[in-house]
């Protein structure tokens, strides 16, 4: 039997096992695992390397409209290129509905931006901001049937926040259709009140972004989202969880038998609120929501990754430039933190940070790393051919040099931002070669793929959601 590609002599890890074997790939799929597989058009020698399922980043924002005059730093070409250099083979961005715009038109528009541009595979979630009768009764169920089997709802942000009544409405559709609901849990009115009060008192520097969204704002919304989901009896994923109190809400719900899942992100492991206290506007580089907290919260998030409060570890890549009129430094000529676009880049650094700080420092095993970075994302969101190394799966593979040591630096990265919030953080372990459906996209740190080779993946219903009757 002959193969298109053999990856030989590596140490392979899945979410459950670590073993030594060669991988035979044909027509984009893994077709053999073993030793002495025979001939191939190409063989990659992975001696001394780890051979892992390619990362799936189930929470990234690319080319989203972000308010008047503000432009996201990545389009689908640069965002997926950066993802590939960071060891990812699939990313899951959002088709974000704006108020008054049809959901169908929204999805069409995002495909117009993404199709033919991507280096990795992509699979869209939806964002619902305007749950009209048409959306609830027609467009959403039809899109879910077409493979957009998850959607995010926001409990904060002007123009995006849903009222509790609307949350219940969209959760009901998820229950009927088997979609997975992702929730951004922060209390909108509380943030507005605190922001107004801070501004009136002249507290406008970026560090007050954190003060305007303290832990109770997130804890209360997490509790409310879970309660609403309980009323409808529908599973829910609480995304970008930053602290112990919100985690406790998730853990308590789960101990009561509710299907509540959790996601955390690198910013809650290695950044703190102190990072937002830079000179002048430097702190704007770290403004994201929920905000980075303190070292006790970092410790809590590590415990959540170890204990299973969190199933997924995503980047929440939401890139803006800093020194740019369309970016974070001087948004629309206004100086208050209120106008700094929320979000930070991180799709390329998510996995090295988790590997180095997690596996390298003995906090999680290599198999937990695989589960948190790939396998659980595939299971949570119905990417049934992705997220593991097994016969029949897509040949989505990242080859890692576990000994490579470096300090993260903007100069090494491939995103469209002009900075990285992780500048200077030392890591050991780096993905050197990324293979998407058997095609080498990045080889030994050099881009080999062309935009357009990545494709959109329509998904099955999540195994973690309710199966529709
Ligand atoms: O600050 C953040 N996280 N921006 C991205 C949008 C979101 O809420 O996920
Ligand atoms: Zn969010
Ligand atoms: Zn996000």
Tab-separated table of C-alpha atoms and ligand atoms in Angstrom:
chain	number	residue	atom	x	y	z
A	1	UNK	CA	0.000	0.000	0.000
A	2	UNK	CA	1.368	3.405	-0.881
A	3	UNK	CA	0.628	6.700	0.852
A	4	UNK	CA	0.689	10.358	-0.076
A	5	UNK	CA	2.501	11.144	3.154
A	6	UNK	CA	4.036	9.223	6.031
A	7	UNK	CA	4.938	10.943	9.283
A	8	UNK	CA	7.593	8.647	10.697
A	9	UNK	CA	9.417	8.113	13.985
A	10	UNK	CA	7.416	10.590	16.076
A	11	UNK	CA	5.796	10.272	19.482
A	12	UNK	CA	2.064	10.429	18.866
A	13	UNK	CA	-0.386	11.625	21.524
A	14	UNK	CA	-4.157	11.631	21.622
A	15	UNK	CA	-6.528	12.697	24.381
A	16	UNK	CA	-6.093	9.276	25.982
A	17	UNK	CA	-2.797	7.689	24.875
A	18	UNK	CA	0.813	8.402	24.013
A	19	UNK	CA	2.619	5.944	21.741
A	20	UNK	CA	5.298	5.657	19.147
A	21	UNK	CA	4.132	4.957	15.599
A	22	UNK	CA	4.186	6.127	11.999
A	23	UNK	CA	1.121	7.686	10.393
A	24	UNK	CA	0.092	6.858	6.837
A	25	UNK	CA	-2.007	9.473	5.040
A	26	UNK	CA	-3.910	9.183	1.796
A	27	UNK	CA	-6.436	11.559	0.186
A	28	UNK	CA	-6.312	13.833	3.228
A	29	UNK	CA	-7.174	11.142	5.758
A	30	UNK	CA	-5.265	9.002	8.221
A	31	UNK	CA	-5.387	5.501	6.761
A	32	UNK	CA	-2.699	3.613	8.702
A	33	UNK	CA	-0.960	3.682	12.076
A	34	UNK	CA	1.973	1.376	12.703
A	35	UNK	CA	5.590	0.667	11.900
A	36	UNK	CA	7.178	-0.169	8.551
A	37	UNK	CA	4.205	1.196	6.607
A	38	UNK	CA	6.022	1.046	3.248
A	39	UNK	CA	6.260	3.586	0.460
A	40	UNK	CA	4.941	7.128	0.264
A	41	UNK	CA	5.220	10.078	-2.075
A	42	UNK	CA	6.700	11.992	0.843
A	43	UNK	CA	7.969	11.054	4.287
A	44	UNK	CA	8.433	13.529	7.117
A	45	UNK	CA	10.899	12.378	9.750
A	46	UNK	CA	9.449	13.348	13.136
A	47	UNK	CA	12.286	11.909	15.263
A	48	UNK	CA	12.458	13.754	18.580
A	49	UNK	CA	9.154	15.462	17.840
A	50	UNK	CA	5.639	15.196	19.237
A	51	UNK	CA	2.952	14.425	16.678
A	52	UNK	CA	-0.367	15.806	17.929
A	53	UNK	CA	-3.841	16.419	16.540
A	54	UNK	CA	-3.844	19.863	14.968
A	55	UNK	CA	-5.238	22.475	17.313
A	56	UNK	CA	-8.892	23.414	17.005
A	57	UNK	CA	-9.497	26.931	18.238
A	58	UNK	CA	-13.245	27.085	18.765
A	59	UNK	CA	-13.375	30.767	19.656
A	60	UNK	CA	-11.825	33.309	17.281
A	61	UNK	CA	-13.061	36.567	15.788
A	62	UNK	CA	-12.020	37.480	12.260
A	63	UNK	CA	-13.152	40.410	10.098
A	64	UNK	CA	-16.003	41.331	12.426
A	65	UNK	CA	-17.356	44.880	12.299
A	66	UNK	CA	-16.243	46.425	15.591
A	67	UNK	CA	-17.817	49.860	15.769
A	68	UNK	CA	-17.458	53.036	13.767
A	69	UNK	CA	-13.899	53.670	12.634
A	70	UNK	CA	-12.511	50.500	14.235
A	71	UNK	CA	-11.143	47.701	12.045
A	72	UNK	CA	-10.132	44.206	13.097
A	73	UNK	CA	-6.480	43.496	12.425
A	74	UNK	CA	-6.988	40.112	10.783
A	75	UNK	CA	-8.837	39.077	7.682
A	76	UNK	CA	-9.325	35.392	6.922
A	77	UNK	CA	-5.978	35.106	5.156
A	78	UNK	CA	-3.856	36.550	7.955
A	79	UNK	CA	-5.963	35.107	10.770
A	80	UNK	CA	-5.779	31.537	9.478
A	81	UNK	CA	-2.104	31.935	8.530
A	82	UNK	CA	-1.338	32.970	12.098
A	83	UNK	CA	-3.458	30.058	13.338
A	84	UNK	CA	-1.492	27.586	11.206
A	85	UNK	CA	1.842	28.896	12.524
A	86	UNK	CA	0.437	28.332	16.011
A	87	UNK	CA	-0.227	24.627	15.343
A	88	UNK	CA	-3.925	24.951	14.533
A	89	UNK	CA	-5.645	23.152	11.694
A	90	UNK	CA	-9.220	24.393	12.263
A	91	UNK	CA	-10.534	27.670	13.644
A	92	UNK	CA	-14.109	28.538	14.499
A	93	UNK	CA	-14.930	32.209	13.857
A	94	UNK	CA	-18.322	33.863	14.187
A	95	UNK	CA	-20.837	35.121	11.650
A	96	UNK	CA	-22.012	38.058	13.720
A	97	UNK	CA	-25.518	39.245	12.982
A	98	UNK	CA	-25.938	43.007	13.317
A	99	UNK	CA	-29.290	44.419	14.389
A	100	UNK	CA	-31.684	44.726	11.462
A	101	UNK	CA	-29.638	42.405	9.237
A	102	UNK	CA	-30.943	38.997	8.251
A	103	UNK	CA	-29.078	36.004	9.649
A	104	UNK	CA	-28.961	34.343	6.220
A	105	UNK	CA	-27.436	37.484	4.675
A	106	UNK	CA	-24.929	37.637	7.529
A	107	UNK	CA	-23.738	34.099	6.867
A	108	UNK	CA	-23.499	34.791	3.146
A	109	UNK	CA	-21.419	37.903	3.806
A	110	UNK	CA	-18.933	36.061	6.039
A	111	UNK	CA	-18.537	33.339	3.439
A	112	UNK	CA	-17.800	36.107	0.950
A	113	UNK	CA	-14.946	37.217	3.212
A	114	UNK	CA	-13.623	33.749	4.038
A	115	UNK	CA	-14.112	31.489	1.039
A	116	UNK	CA	-10.928	31.122	-0.976
A	117	UNK	CA	-8.836	32.947	1.630
A	118	UNK	CA	-8.150	30.431	4.388
A	119	UNK	CA	-4.997	28.451	5.177
A	120	UNK	CA	-6.646	26.269	7.825
A	121	UNK	CA	-10.111	24.793	7.804
A	122	UNK	CA	-12.782	27.004	9.313
A	123	UNK	CA	-16.231	26.302	10.689
A	124	UNK	CA	-18.526	29.152	11.556
A	125	UNK	CA	-20.572	29.684	14.685
A	126	UNK	CA	-23.431	32.197	14.505
A	127	UNK	CA	-23.931	35.227	16.760
A	128	UNK	CA	-27.569	36.197	17.337
A	129	UNK	CA	-28.174	39.852	18.137
A	130	UNK	CA	-31.643	40.280	16.644
A	131	UNK	CA	-33.823	37.233	17.314
A	132	UNK	CA	-36.809	38.237	15.210
A	133	UNK	CA	-39.646	35.868	14.350
A	134	UNK	CA	-37.971	35.223	11.000
A	135	UNK	CA	-34.698	34.328	12.730
A	136	UNK	CA	-36.265	32.132	15.398
A	137	UNK	CA	-38.805	30.412	13.193
A	138	UNK	CA	-36.979	30.084	9.867
A	139	UNK	CA	-33.383	31.203	9.474
A	140	UNK	CA	-31.833	29.789	12.637
A	141	UNK	CA	-33.344	26.285	12.365
A	142	UNK	CA	-32.440	26.174	8.650
A	143	UNK	CA	-28.842	27.255	9.278
A	144	UNK	CA	-28.469	24.728	12.090
A	145	UNK	CA	-29.703	22.041	9.686
A	146	UNK	CA	-27.095	23.279	7.178
A	147	UNK	CA	-24.248	22.612	9.647
A	148	UNK	CA	-23.939	25.863	11.632
A	149	UNK	CA	-24.736	23.908	14.760
A	150	UNK	CA	-23.716	26.372	17.480
A	151	UNK	CA	-24.387	30.011	18.224
A	152	UNK	CA	-23.201	32.606	20.676
A	153	UNK	CA	-25.349	35.043	22.588
A	154	UNK	CA	-24.140	38.088	24.486
A	155	UNK	CA	-25.439	39.321	27.829
A	156	UNK	CA	-23.541	42.584	27.377
A	157	UNK	CA	-22.353	45.055	24.688
A	158	UNK	CA	-24.445	47.762	23.064
A	159	UNK	CA	-26.299	46.353	20.081
A	160	UNK	CA	-25.531	42.756	20.990
A	161	UNK	CA	-26.905	42.121	24.481
A	162	UNK	CA	-30.029	39.986	24.571
A	163	UNK	CA	-32.711	40.476	27.200
A	164	UNK	CA	-33.526	37.455	29.346
A	165	UNK	CA	-36.755	36.948	27.371
A	166	UNK	CA	-34.729	36.755	24.161
A	167	UNK	CA	-32.218	34.403	25.760
A	168	UNK	CA	-35.097	32.084	26.602
A	169	UNK	CA	-36.389	32.317	23.040
A	170	UNK	CA	-33.083	31.372	21.411
A	171	UNK	CA	-32.407	28.653	23.975
A	172	UNK	CA	-35.781	27.143	23.069
A	173	UNK	CA	-34.712	26.964	19.419
A	174	UNK	CA	-31.456	25.285	20.493
A	175	UNK	CA	-33.446	22.729	22.435
A	176	UNK	CA	-35.668	21.973	19.457
A	177	UNK	CA	-32.831	21.776	16.947
A	178	UNK	CA	-29.918	20.297	18.921
A	179	UNK	CA	-27.640	23.341	18.616
A	180	UNK	CA	-25.097	24.246	21.298
A	181	UNK	CA	-25.544	27.687	22.902
A	182	UNK	CA	-22.393	29.644	23.812
A	183	UNK	CA	-22.859	32.474	26.295
A	184	UNK	CA	-20.821	35.613	26.927
A	185	UNK	CA	-21.803	36.099	30.552
A	186	UNK	CA	-21.394	39.652	31.863
A	187	UNK	CA	-24.150	41.882	33.270
A	188	UNK	CA	-24.733	44.712	30.778
A	189	UNK	CA	-26.568	47.124	33.090
A	190	UNK	CA	-24.013	46.711	35.857
A	191	UNK	CA	-21.162	47.476	33.434
A	192	UNK	CA	-22.994	50.530	32.075
A	193	UNK	CA	-23.637	51.828	35.582
A	194	UNK	CA	-20.049	51.306	36.731
A	195	UNK	CA	-18.625	52.765	33.514
A	196	UNK	CA	-20.771	55.917	33.795
A	197	UNK	CA	-19.758	56.346	37.439
A	198	UNK	CA	-16.055	55.877	36.693
A	199	UNK	CA	-16.177	58.371	33.837
A	200	UNK	CA	-17.998	60.955	35.942
A	201	UNK	CA	-15.191	60.641	38.496
A	202	UNK	CA	-12.540	61.101	35.805
A	203	UNK	CA	-11.353	57.482	35.959
A	204	UNK	CA	-10.900	56.868	32.266
A	205	UNK	CA	-7.492	55.146	31.844
A	206	UNK	CA	-7.445	51.615	30.361
A	207	UNK	CA	-6.969	50.030	33.789
A	208	UNK	CA	-10.509	51.125	34.701
A	209	UNK	CA	-11.805	48.704	32.088
A	210	UNK	CA	-11.170	46.043	34.740
A	211	UNK	CA	-12.837	48.114	37.463
A	212	UNK	CA	-15.931	48.477	35.282
A	213	UNK	CA	-16.366	44.694	34.946
A	214	UNK	CA	-15.459	43.166	38.320
A	215	UNK	CA	-15.967	39.512	39.154
A	216	UNK	CA	-19.586	39.857	40.450
A	217	UNK	CA	-20.598	41.159	37.008
A	218	UNK	CA	-19.409	37.902	35.465
A	219	UNK	CA	-20.562	35.655	38.327
A	220	UNK	CA	-24.115	37.027	38.296
A	221	UNK	CA	-24.484	36.677	34.529
A	222	UNK	CA	-23.035	33.161	34.626
A	223	UNK	CA	-25.569	32.210	37.275
A	224	UNK	CA	-28.401	33.798	35.285
A	225	UNK	CA	-27.386	32.141	32.013
A	226	UNK	CA	-27.293	28.766	33.727
A	227	UNK	CA	-30.683	29.382	35.355
A	228	UNK	CA	-32.232	30.331	32.017
A	229	UNK	CA	-30.748	27.215	30.407
A	230	UNK	CA	-32.131	25.131	33.268
A	231	UNK	CA	-35.611	26.558	32.665
A	232	UNK	CA	-35.448	25.482	29.027
A	233	UNK	CA	-33.533	22.275	29.832
A	234	UNK	CA	-30.826	22.926	27.266
A	235	UNK	CA	-27.026	22.463	27.459
A	236	UNK	CA	-24.945	25.623	27.494
A	237	UNK	CA	-21.258	26.521	27.093
A	238	UNK	CA	-20.037	29.470	29.175
A	239	UNK	CA	-17.168	30.975	27.191
A	240	UNK	CA	-14.056	32.890	28.283
A	241	UNK	CA	-14.437	32.264	32.028
A	242	UNK	CA	-11.929	34.310	34.017
A	243	UNK	CA	-12.280	33.526	37.709
A	244	UNK	CA	-13.159	31.115	40.506
A	245	UNK	CA	-16.618	32.494	41.331
A	246	UNK	CA	-17.905	31.989	37.793
A	247	UNK	CA	-16.286	28.540	37.791
A	248	UNK	CA	-18.125	27.672	40.984
A	249	UNK	CA	-21.421	28.462	39.270
A	250	UNK	CA	-20.535	26.030	36.478
A	251	UNK	CA	-19.323	23.322	38.861
A	252	UNK	CA	-22.418	23.615	41.067
A	253	UNK	CA	-24.735	23.389	38.072
A	254	UNK	CA	-22.925	20.315	36.851
A	255	UNK	CA	-23.101	18.678	40.278
A	256	UNK	CA	-26.872	19.174	40.017
A	257	UNK	CA	-26.877	17.215	36.784
A	258	UNK	CA	-27.103	20.142	34.356
A	259	UNK	CA	-25.180	20.050	31.098
A	260	UNK	CA	-23.099	23.177	31.580
A	261	UNK	CA	-19.695	23.392	29.902
A	262	UNK	CA	-16.879	25.874	30.327
A	263	UNK	CA	-14.110	27.477	28.309
A	264	UNK	CA	-11.129	29.508	29.461
A	265	UNK	CA	-8.370	31.274	27.544
A	266	UNK	CA	-4.633	32.145	27.775
A	267	UNK	CA	-5.278	35.696	28.982
A	268	UNK	CA	-6.738	34.292	32.207
A	269	UNK	CA	-3.677	32.130	32.814
A	270	UNK	CA	-0.798	34.511	32.152
A	271	UNK	CA	-2.122	38.116	32.193
A	272	UNK	CA	-3.502	40.115	35.123
A	273	UNK	CA	-5.342	43.398	35.612
A	274	UNK	CA	-1.943	44.996	36.317
A	275	UNK	CA	-1.129	44.640	32.623
A	276	UNK	CA	-3.874	47.188	31.885
A	277	UNK	CA	-2.064	49.719	34.085
A	278	UNK	CA	0.601	50.655	31.516
A	279	UNK	CA	1.898	54.139	30.862
A	280	UNK	CA	-0.419	56.389	28.849
A	281	UNK	CA	-2.608	54.094	26.713
A	282	UNK	CA	-0.265	51.051	26.773
A	283	UNK	CA	-2.780	49.238	28.979
A	284	UNK	CA	-5.241	49.257	26.056
A	285	UNK	CA	-3.192	46.407	24.553
A	286	UNK	CA	-4.657	44.113	27.218
A	287	UNK	CA	-8.270	45.306	27.188
A	288	UNK	CA	-10.568	42.353	26.639
A	289	UNK	CA	-13.760	41.089	28.230
A	290	UNK	CA	-13.991	39.607	30.745
A	291	UNK	CA	-10.775	41.373	31.807
A	292	UNK	CA	-7.686	39.554	33.081
A	293	UNK	CA	-7.969	39.320	36.899
A	294	UNK	CA	-5.299	38.480	39.500
A	295	UNK	CA	-2.901	35.652	40.302
A	296	UNK	CA	-5.515	33.893	42.485
A	297	UNK	CA	-7.850	33.834	39.480
A	298	UNK	CA	-5.036	32.470	37.305
A	299	UNK	CA	-4.567	29.662	39.812
A	300	UNK	CA	-8.324	29.004	39.825
A	301	UNK	CA	-8.368	28.717	36.032
A	302	UNK	CA	-5.507	26.199	36.127
A	303	UNK	CA	-7.491	24.176	38.643
A	304	UNK	CA	-10.502	24.357	36.316
A	305	UNK	CA	-8.427	22.959	33.464
A	306	UNK	CA	-7.120	20.164	35.687
A	307	UNK	CA	-10.442	19.216	37.262
A	308	UNK	CA	-12.669	19.368	34.198
A	309	UNK	CA	-14.662	22.518	34.983
A	310	UNK	CA	-13.298	23.608	31.594
A	311	UNK	CA	-13.568	21.361	28.579
A	312	UNK	CA	-12.113	23.762	26.039
A	313	UNK	CA	-9.165	26.134	25.995
A	314	UNK	CA	-9.590	28.724	23.240
A	315	UNK	CA	-7.781	31.912	22.326
A	316	UNK	CA	-10.738	34.312	21.971
A	317	UNK	CA	-8.461	35.810	19.309
A	318	UNK	CA	-9.984	39.230	18.654
A	319	UNK	CA	-7.174	41.244	17.109
A	320	UNK	CA	-6.876	45.001	16.842
A	321	UNK	CA	-3.848	47.070	16.056
A	322	UNK	CA	-2.532	49.339	18.797
A	323	UNK	CA	-0.813	52.258	17.058
A	324	UNK	CA	-3.422	52.813	14.391
A	325	UNK	CA	-6.360	55.228	14.042
A	326	UNK	CA	-8.576	52.154	13.546
A	327	UNK	CA	-7.198	50.449	16.647
A	328	UNK	CA	-6.806	50.705	20.396
A	329	UNK	CA	-4.559	53.732	21.014
A	330	UNK	CA	-6.925	56.564	20.320
A	331	UNK	CA	-10.310	55.161	19.345
A	332	UNK	CA	-12.295	57.809	17.488
A	333	UNK	CA	-10.158	60.473	19.180
A	334	UNK	CA	-11.674	59.636	22.552
A	335	UNK	CA	-9.630	58.853	25.610
A	336	UNK	CA	-11.892	56.824	27.904
A	337	UNK	CA	-11.434	53.055	28.286
A	338	UNK	CA	-15.104	52.823	27.233
A	339	UNK	CA	-14.099	53.302	23.591
A	340	UNK	CA	-11.127	50.945	23.478
A	341	UNK	CA	-12.141	47.994	21.294
A	342	UNK	CA	-12.394	44.860	23.411
A	343	UNK	CA	-10.231	41.925	22.435
A	344	UNK	CA	-6.644	40.815	22.039
A	345	UNK	CA	-4.748	38.675	19.521
A	346	UNK	CA	-3.770	35.144	20.563
A	347	UNK	CA	-4.539	32.462	17.975
A	348	UNK	CA	-0.821	31.788	17.358
A	349	UNK	CA	0.269	31.775	20.999
A	350	UNK	CA	-2.622	29.818	22.591
A	351	UNK	CA	-1.031	26.406	22.215
A	352	UNK	CA	2.613	27.234	23.063
A	353	UNK	CA	1.423	28.970	26.259
A	354	UNK	CA	-0.745	26.015	27.324
A	355	UNK	CA	1.971	23.513	26.390
A	356	UNK	CA	4.795	25.318	28.152
A	357	UNK	CA	2.941	26.522	31.238
A	358	UNK	CA	0.755	23.426	31.421
A	359	UNK	CA	2.595	20.312	30.194
A	360	UNK	CA	6.089	21.757	30.674
A	361	UNK	CA	5.439	22.782	34.263
A	362	UNK	CA	3.596	19.578	35.183
A	363	UNK	CA	0.158	21.190	35.625
A	364	UNK	CA	-1.541	19.051	32.969
A	365	UNK	CA	-0.555	15.893	31.109
A	366	UNK	CA	0.208	15.791	27.402
A	367	UNK	CA	-3.105	13.950	26.904
A	368	UNK	CA	-5.031	16.644	28.762
A	369	UNK	CA	-3.306	19.167	26.510
A	370	UNK	CA	-4.603	17.336	23.429
A	371	UNK	CA	-8.122	17.147	24.876
A	372	UNK	CA	-8.190	20.828	25.838
A	373	UNK	CA	-6.653	22.057	22.599
A	374	UNK	CA	-8.339	19.835	20.003
A	375	UNK	CA	-10.381	16.751	20.888
A	376	UNK	CA	-12.922	18.370	23.193
A	377	UNK	CA	-13.494	21.220	20.723
A	378	UNK	CA	-14.321	18.674	18.017
A	379	UNK	CA	-16.721	16.832	20.306
A	380	UNK	CA	-18.345	19.952	21.711
A	381	UNK	CA	-19.082	21.380	18.289
A	382	UNK	CA	-19.707	18.343	16.095
A	383	UNK	CA	-16.489	18.286	14.058
A	384	UNK	CA	-16.725	14.536	13.769
A	385	UNK	CA	-13.785	13.975	11.417
A	386	UNK	CA	-11.373	16.139	13.407
A	387	UNK	CA	-9.583	16.414	16.738
A	388	UNK	CA	-7.810	13.067	17.036
A	389	UNK	CA	-5.231	10.830	15.429
A	390	UNK	CA	-7.070	7.683	14.416
A	391	UNK	CA	-7.773	5.784	11.234
A	392	UNK	CA	-10.448	7.520	9.166
A	393	UNK	CA	-9.928	10.949	10.691
A	394	UNK	CA	-8.845	13.996	8.694
A	395	UNK	CA	-5.038	14.169	8.631
A	396	UNK	CA	-4.962	17.383	10.676
A	397	UNK	CA	-1.663	17.204	12.497
A	398	UNK	CA	0.776	19.496	14.273
A	399	UNK	CA	4.370	18.398	14.725
A	400	UNK	CA	5.939	19.961	17.800
A	401	UNK	CA	9.541	20.497	18.838
A	402	UNK	CA	9.158	20.020	22.595
A	403	UNK	CA	12.678	21.393	23.234
A	404	UNK	CA	12.408	24.657	21.331
A	405	UNK	CA	12.740	27.564	23.765
A	406	UNK	CA	11.950	31.157	22.929
A	407	UNK	CA	10.501	34.374	24.245
A	408	UNK	CA	7.204	35.226	22.562
A	409	UNK	CA	7.704	38.332	20.480
A	410	UNK	CA	5.699	40.285	17.934
A	411	UNK	CA	8.542	39.823	15.452
A	412	UNK	CA	7.958	36.036	15.421
A	413	UNK	CA	4.211	36.137	14.838
A	414	UNK	CA	2.101	36.193	11.696
A	415	UNK	CA	-1.119	37.947	12.729
A	416	UNK	CA	-2.239	41.374	11.557
A	417	UNK	CA	-1.843	43.091	14.935
A	418	UNK	CA	1.158	45.307	15.581
A	419	UNK	CA	1.752	43.833	19.048
A	420	UNK	CA	1.238	40.744	21.140
A	421	UNK	CA	-0.042	40.959	24.712
A	422	UNK	CA	2.241	38.001	25.485
A	423	UNK	CA	5.479	39.814	24.538
A	424	UNK	CA	8.461	38.477	26.454
A	425	UNK	CA	6.785	35.402	27.941
A	426	UNK	CA	9.296	32.532	27.722
A	427	UNK	CA	7.997	29.213	26.444
A	428	UNK	CA	9.494	25.790	25.853
A	429	UNK	CA	7.836	23.766	23.093
A	430	UNK	CA	6.674	25.138	19.743
A	431	UNK	CA	4.688	23.753	16.779
A	432	UNK	CA	7.040	23.596	13.810
A	433	UNK	CA	5.002	21.877	11.088
A	434	UNK	CA	1.239	22.051	10.526
A	435	UNK	CA	-0.607	19.689	8.226
A	436	UNK	CA	-4.242	20.261	7.198
A	437	UNK	CA	-6.029	17.268	5.605
A	438	UNK	CA	-2.658	15.865	4.578
A	439	UNK	CA	-1.311	19.110	3.057
A	440	UNK	CA	1.726	20.714	4.651
A	441	UNK	CA	0.710	24.309	5.371
A	442	UNK	CA	3.687	25.278	7.547
A	443	UNK	CA	6.919	23.279	7.285
A	444	UNK	CA	9.684	23.874	9.806
A	445	UNK	CA	8.404	27.376	10.440
A	446	UNK	CA	7.981	28.336	6.775
A	447	UNK	CA	4.621	28.900	5.075
A	448	UNK	CA	4.082	26.394	2.284
A	449	UNK	CA	0.315	26.467	1.795
A	450	UNK	CA	-1.637	28.914	-0.306
A	451	UNK	CA	-4.739	30.785	0.840
A	452	UNK	CA	-7.858	28.990	-0.268
A	453	UNK	CA	-6.656	25.493	0.570
A	454	UNK	CA	-8.526	25.639	3.877
A	455	UNK	CA	-12.244	25.037	3.552
A	456	UNK	CA	-15.436	25.587	5.483
A	457	UNK	CA	-16.652	22.560	7.413
A	458	UNK	CA	-20.382	22.061	7.896
A	459	UNK	CA	-20.813	20.358	11.247
A	460	UNK	CA	-22.909	17.611	12.768
A	461	UNK	CA	-24.980	18.328	15.877
A	462	UNK	CA	-22.796	18.472	18.967
A	463	UNK	CA	-22.657	15.246	20.941
A	464	UNK	CA	-22.893	17.447	24.010
A	465	UNK	CA	-26.115	19.155	22.964
A	466	UNK	CA	-29.556	17.576	23.092
A	467	UNK	CA	-30.327	15.422	20.097
A	468	UNK	CA	-33.477	16.720	18.394
A	469	UNK	CA	-36.472	14.377	18.467
B	1	LIG	O1	-12.879	41.170	24.580
B	1	LIG	C1	-13.281	40.266	23.922
B	1	LIG	N1	-13.355	39.032	24.392
B	1	LIG	N2	-13.636	40.483	22.667
B	1	LIG	C2	-14.093	39.520	21.790
B	1	LIG	C3	-15.552	39.443	21.756
B	1	LIG	C4	-16.038	38.495	22.787
B	1	LIG	O2	-16.775	38.903	23.642
B	1	LIG	O3	-15.711	37.322	22.747
B	2	LIG	ZN1	-17.535	37.067	24.335
B	3	LIG	ZN1	-14.807	36.143	21.832
